Tab-separated table of C-alpha atoms and ligand atoms in Angstrom:
chain	number	residue	atom	x	y	z
A	7	MET	CA	0.270	0.106	0.022
A	8	PRO	CA	1.386	3.651	-0.527
A	9	SER	CA	2.812	5.058	2.212
A	10	LYS	CA	0.508	7.454	4.283
A	11	ARG	CA	1.182	10.966	4.708
A	12	LYS	CA	1.854	12.068	7.802
A	13	LEU	CA	-0.463	14.139	9.835
A	14	ILE	CA	-0.052	16.929	12.461
A	15	VAL	CA	-3.000	18.276	14.732
A	16	GLY	CA	-2.565	20.979	16.858
A	17	ASN	CA	-4.941	21.086	19.906
A	18	TRP	CA	-5.125	24.751	20.977
A	19	LYS	CA	-7.169	23.900	24.213
A	20	VAL	CA	-8.553	26.764	25.796
A	21	ASN	CA	-5.989	29.249	24.016
A	22	PRO	CA	-5.485	32.139	23.577
A	23	ASP	CA	-7.260	34.573	25.218
A	24	SER	CA	-7.945	36.954	22.300
A	25	ALA	CA	-9.070	36.507	18.403
A	26	ALA	CA	-6.192	38.771	17.727
A	27	GLU	CA	-3.664	36.362	18.953
A	28	ALA	CA	-5.794	33.561	17.203
A	29	LYS	CA	-5.445	35.413	14.148
A	30	ARG	CA	-1.530	35.899	14.170
A	31	ILE	CA	-1.380	31.911	15.372
A	32	ILE	CA	-3.328	30.965	12.165
A	33	LYS	CA	-1.495	33.290	9.935
A	34	GLU	CA	1.909	32.148	10.914
A	35	THR	CA	0.553	28.344	10.652
A	36	LYS	CA	-0.733	28.908	7.024
A	37	LYS	CA	2.390	30.520	6.020
A	38	ALA	CA	4.442	27.368	7.424
A	39	VAL	CA	1.845	24.890	5.811
A	40	ALA	CA	2.310	26.479	2.593
A	41	SER	CA	5.343	24.867	1.643
A	42	LEU	CA	4.644	21.294	3.010
A	43	LYS	CA	4.767	18.565	0.391
A	44	ARG	CA	3.464	15.235	2.382
A	45	THR	CA	2.162	16.304	5.627
A	46	ASP	CA	-1.331	17.384	6.230
A	47	VAL	CA	-2.121	20.324	9.330
A	48	VAL	CA	-5.267	20.082	11.073
A	49	ALA	CA	-5.822	23.181	13.584
A	50	CYS	CA	-8.379	22.701	16.426
A	51	PRO	CA	-8.879	26.071	18.268
A	52	PRO	CA	-11.473	26.723	20.545
A	53	TYR	CA	-15.047	26.515	18.566
A	54	VAL	CA	-15.320	30.333	18.587
A	55	TYR	CA	-12.103	30.721	16.430
A	56	SER	CA	-13.126	28.340	13.813
A	57	ASN	CA	-14.274	31.088	11.653
A	58	LEU	CA	-10.932	32.477	11.728
A	59	VAL	CA	-9.066	29.577	10.327
A	60	LEU	CA	-11.758	29.161	7.632
A	61	SER	CA	-11.858	33.051	6.450
A	62	ALA	CA	-8.186	33.836	6.818
A	63	LYS	CA	-7.935	33.908	2.899
A	64	SER	CA	-5.098	31.799	1.547
A	65	LYS	CA	-4.888	28.929	-0.380
A	66	THR	CA	-2.926	26.852	1.875
A	67	PRO	CA	-4.624	23.872	3.007
A	68	LEU	CA	-4.767	24.100	6.662
A	69	GLU	CA	-7.779	22.115	7.586
A	70	LEU	CA	-10.091	23.038	10.447
A	71	GLY	CA	-10.772	20.817	13.477
A	72	VAL	CA	-12.460	21.061	16.873
A	73	GLN	CA	-12.007	19.715	20.176
A	74	ASN	CA	-15.251	18.197	21.139
A	75	VAL	CA	-18.721	17.736	19.650
A	76	TRP	CA	-21.931	16.432	21.693
A	77	THR	CA	-23.446	12.789	21.390
A	78	GLU	CA	-26.465	13.783	19.663
A	79	PRO	CA	-26.377	15.603	16.326
A	80	ARG	CA	-29.447	18.002	17.384
A	81	GLY	CA	-31.963	18.674	20.099
A	82	SER	CA	-32.370	19.602	23.306
A	83	PHE	CA	-29.174	19.838	25.042
A	84	THR	CA	-28.088	23.154	26.158
A	85	GLY	CA	-24.917	24.441	25.623
A	86	GLU	CA	-23.803	21.533	23.141
A	87	ILE	CA	-22.769	21.441	19.544
A	88	GLY	CA	-23.884	18.664	16.946
A	89	ALA	CA	-21.845	16.942	14.612
A	90	PRO	CA	-23.854	17.969	11.330
A	91	MET	CA	-23.575	21.866	12.347
A	92	LEU	CA	-19.801	21.717	12.565
A	93	ARG	CA	-19.853	19.834	9.232
A	94	ASP	CA	-22.008	22.089	7.999
A	95	ILE	CA	-19.537	25.303	8.693
A	96	GLY	CA	-16.560	23.494	7.178
A	97	VAL	CA	-14.966	21.695	10.243
A	98	SER	CA	-13.455	18.438	9.012
A	99	TRP	CA	-11.763	16.827	11.915
A	100	VAL	CA	-12.969	16.461	15.315
A	101	ILE	CA	-10.830	15.335	18.434
A	102	ILE	CA	-12.658	12.601	20.545
A	103	GLY	CA	-12.101	11.627	24.073
A	104	HIS	CA	-8.978	13.475	25.073
A	105	SER	CA	-7.736	12.439	28.621
A	106	GLU	CA	-9.019	16.068	29.892
A	107	ARG	CA	-12.283	15.209	28.417
A	108	ARG	CA	-12.045	11.738	30.487
A	109	ALA	CA	-11.015	13.235	33.238
A	110	MET	CA	-14.224	15.452	33.337
A	111	GLY	CA	-16.502	12.383	33.307
A	112	GLU	CA	-16.497	11.444	29.443
A	113	THR	CA	-16.727	7.619	28.885
A	114	ASP	CA	-16.145	5.186	26.481
A	115	GLU	CA	-19.903	4.959	25.459
A	116	GLN	CA	-19.988	8.513	24.653
A	117	VAL	CA	-16.584	8.393	22.721
A	118	ALA	CA	-18.099	5.654	21.100
A	119	LYS	CA	-21.390	7.756	19.967
A	120	LYS	CA	-19.492	10.795	19.407
A	121	SER	CA	-17.397	9.052	16.759
A	122	PHE	CA	-20.495	7.531	15.175
A	123	GLU	CA	-21.911	11.198	14.846
A	124	VAL	CA	-18.437	12.674	13.548
A	125	ILE	CA	-18.108	10.059	11.110
A	126	GLU	CA	-22.050	9.868	9.945
A	127	ALA	CA	-21.740	13.615	9.293
A	128	GLY	CA	-19.119	13.052	6.600
A	129	MET	CA	-15.897	14.300	9.285
A	130	ASN	CA	-12.702	12.339	10.283
A	131	ALA	CA	-12.849	11.326	14.155
A	132	ILE	CA	-9.481	11.732	16.014
A	133	VAL	CA	-10.026	9.258	18.590
A	134	CYS	CA	-7.963	9.387	21.722
A	135	VAL	CA	-6.832	6.651	23.608
A	136	GLY	CA	-3.846	5.915	26.263
A	137	GLU	CA	-3.166	4.922	29.721
A	138	LYS	CA	-2.789	6.644	32.985
A	139	VAL	CA	0.178	4.724	34.387
A	140	HIS	CA	2.770	3.041	32.477
A	141	ASP	CA	4.273	0.297	35.023
A	142	ALA	CA	6.895	-1.911	34.140
A	143	GLN	CA	4.635	-5.500	34.599
A	144	GLY	CA	2.411	-4.098	31.573
A	145	ALA	CA	-0.687	-4.237	33.415
A	146	TYR	CA	-1.762	-1.029	31.221
A	147	LEU	CA	-2.198	-3.171	28.350
A	148	ASP	CA	-5.708	-5.129	28.784
A	149	PRO	CA	-7.442	-1.928	29.761
A	150	LEU	CA	-5.845	0.020	26.863
A	151	LYS	CA	-7.075	-2.415	24.555
A	152	GLU	CA	-10.637	-2.214	26.516
A	153	GLN	CA	-10.647	1.388	25.926
A	154	ILE	CA	-9.706	1.144	22.255
A	155	ARG	CA	-12.259	-1.785	21.472
A	156	ASN	CA	-15.076	0.195	23.385
A	157	SER	CA	-14.589	3.676	21.916
A	158	LEU	CA	-14.417	2.267	18.632
A	159	SER	CA	-17.369	-0.129	19.217
A	160	LYS	CA	-19.801	2.161	16.646
A	161	ILE	CA	-17.069	2.270	14.074
A	162	SER	CA	-17.692	0.096	11.172
A	163	LYS	CA	-15.218	-1.367	8.825
A	164	LYS	CA	-16.460	0.801	5.936
A	165	SER	CA	-15.807	3.886	8.029
A	166	VAL	CA	-12.261	3.538	9.101
A	167	LYS	CA	-11.109	5.607	6.309
A	168	GLN	CA	-12.368	8.350	8.468
A	169	LEU	CA	-10.521	7.438	11.647
A	170	VAL	CA	-7.580	8.512	13.206
A	171	ILE	CA	-6.014	6.866	16.481
A	172	ALA	CA	-4.279	9.696	19.030
A	173	TYR	CA	-2.192	7.215	21.575
A	174	GLU	CA	-1.817	9.570	24.365
A	175	PRO	CA	0.032	8.575	27.538
A	176	VAL	CA	-1.640	10.277	30.095
A	177	TRP	CA	1.615	11.261	32.147
A	178	ALA	CA	3.313	12.476	29.097
A	179	ILE	CA	0.566	15.466	28.267
A	180	GLY	CA	1.606	18.824	29.553
A	181	ALA	CA	5.040	17.323	30.954
A	182	LYS	CA	8.536	18.251	30.516
A	183	ASP	CA	9.392	15.154	28.577
A	184	ALA	CA	7.444	13.055	25.921
A	185	MET	CA	7.347	9.111	25.914
A	186	ASP	CA	10.385	7.284	24.830
A	187	PRO	CA	10.303	6.767	20.846
A	188	ALA	CA	11.302	3.158	21.816
A	189	VAL	CA	8.321	2.570	24.120
A	190	VAL	CA	6.090	4.732	21.452
A	191	GLN	CA	7.043	2.096	18.874
A	192	GLU	CA	6.099	-0.910	21.344
A	193	MET	CA	2.840	1.109	21.839
A	194	THR	CA	2.049	1.821	18.037
A	195	ILE	CA	2.763	-2.086	17.198
A	196	PHE	CA	0.111	-3.159	20.193
A	197	ILE	CA	-2.627	-0.675	19.050
A	198	LYS	CA	-2.033	-1.761	15.387
A	199	LYS	CA	-2.619	-5.479	16.682
A	200	VAL	CA	-5.896	-4.139	18.443
A	201	LEU	CA	-7.043	-2.820	15.453
A	202	SER	CA	-6.313	-5.494	13.059
A	203	ASP	CA	-8.305	-7.747	15.415
A	204	ILE	CA	-11.177	-5.816	15.131
A	205	TYR	CA	-11.186	-4.542	11.447
A	206	GLY	CA	-8.892	-6.943	9.788
A	207	GLN	CA	-5.418	-6.560	8.865
A	208	ASP	CA	-6.064	-4.440	5.364
A	209	GLU	CA	-8.683	-1.781	6.836
A	210	ALA	CA	-6.309	-1.576	10.309
A	211	SER	CA	-3.347	-0.721	8.451
A	212	SER	CA	-4.777	2.485	6.424
A	213	VAL	CA	-5.475	4.097	10.231
A	214	ARG	CA	-2.975	6.722	11.043
A	215	ILE	CA	-1.797	6.500	14.567
A	216	LEU	CA	-0.667	9.724	16.023
A	217	TYR	CA	1.468	10.183	19.250
A	218	GLY	CA	0.536	12.863	21.378
A	219	GLY	CA	2.064	14.197	24.940
A	220	SER	CA	4.800	17.251	25.011
A	221	ALA	CA	5.963	16.783	21.122
A	222	ASN	CA	7.599	19.535	20.462
A	223	PHE	CA	10.027	20.410	17.059
A	224	ARG	CA	13.285	18.958	18.721
A	225	ASN	CA	11.505	15.604	19.583
A	226	ALA	CA	8.854	15.369	16.467
A	227	PRO	CA	11.640	13.503	14.266
A	228	GLU	CA	12.609	10.860	16.637
A	229	ILE	CA	8.954	10.070	17.915
A	230	ILE	CA	7.761	9.812	14.111
A	231	THR	CA	10.760	7.652	12.796
A	232	LYS	CA	11.401	5.697	15.642
A	233	GLY	CA	8.200	5.476	17.311
A	234	GLY	CA	6.368	4.281	13.917
A	235	VAL	CA	3.692	6.919	14.138
A	236	ASP	CA	1.840	8.608	11.447
A	237	GLY	CA	1.935	12.065	12.863
A	238	LEU	CA	1.368	13.917	16.262
A	239	LEU	CA	-1.115	15.561	18.200
A	240	VAL	CA	0.030	18.505	19.938
A	241	GLY	CA	-0.777	21.081	22.387
A	242	ARG	CA	1.347	23.444	23.775
A	243	GLU	CA	3.779	23.988	20.589
A	244	SER	CA	0.709	24.163	18.329
A	245	VAL	CA	-0.125	27.596	19.888
A	246	ASN	CA	3.580	28.774	19.459
A	247	PRO	CA	3.690	29.300	15.933
A	248	SER	CA	7.628	29.661	15.681
A	249	GLY	CA	7.977	26.221	17.009
A	250	PHE	CA	5.090	24.687	15.285
A	251	ALA	CA	6.652	26.072	11.920
A	252	GLU	CA	9.752	24.536	12.724
A	253	MET	CA	7.957	21.115	13.934
A	254	LEU	CA	6.170	21.125	10.608
A	255	LYS	CA	9.192	21.488	8.373
A	256	VAL	CA	11.341	18.882	10.100
A	257	VAL	CA	8.237	16.435	9.930
A	258	ASP	CA	7.816	17.141	6.395
A	259	ALA	CA	11.571	16.405	5.575
A	260	LEU	CA	11.463	13.085	6.992
B	1	PGA	P1	0.934	18.581	24.968
B	1	PGA	O1	-0.788	18.226	24.873
B	1	PGA	O2	1.550	18.641	23.620
B	1	PGA	O3	1.131	20.034	25.543
B	1	PGA	O4	1.702	17.706	25.952
B	1	PGA	C1	-0.889	17.532	24.197
B	1	PGA	C2	-2.421	16.980	24.079
B	1	PGA	O5	-2.727	16.825	25.330
B	1	PGA	O6	-2.855	16.412	23.202
């Protein structure tokens, strides 16, 4: 099969404070994306800045994602946002089940429903999984397998082309250091095996797997090449336009 394009997804979380700063980050990011050859880039700002990504006129293919969605497409759910309305304004990617949302109580069942709605609406689902503790005995492996299986329980074989898995070991998020690339590689192999048990080897091998957790322009090349992942889910470095631009450049050159 042809090798997959790399994918870098910026998760802005609840940043920045102003639309002016959001515009600056978008402008700088678009400039960096313009010269890429083999890397897809998605910016996931807070909902309120979505339009700034879409309206910043430029031909660069910076795609728009968001960081959450509701489990139901529409109805009486005050304060929530449904998948069809996201699709309608031009969102193509949705991060689902980030550990920060799971820590607020989001369950595998909700992640599964959200993923279904996102795919049903024609967008791509970035489903986040990862263990909280990485002990030496591998006690995290079975729960991680369960988390993956449960989170994907509503995604059929024919929809896997709209699926990306973001593997994010919880302790490595917002930390000083990323996971050791050699361990990332072990985990990538494990996740591929779980996916291939669910969907069969051919379908599973088309799913892009990202690593997330303290990725930056310095560690990105090793995480991707040694870790065997197809890209990165990036928090802090994605709202630091100079670091993010450098990351895109080095990753595209791999
Ligand atoms: P970080 O966040 O890159 O700031 O560690 C990653 C994430 O939460 O997706």
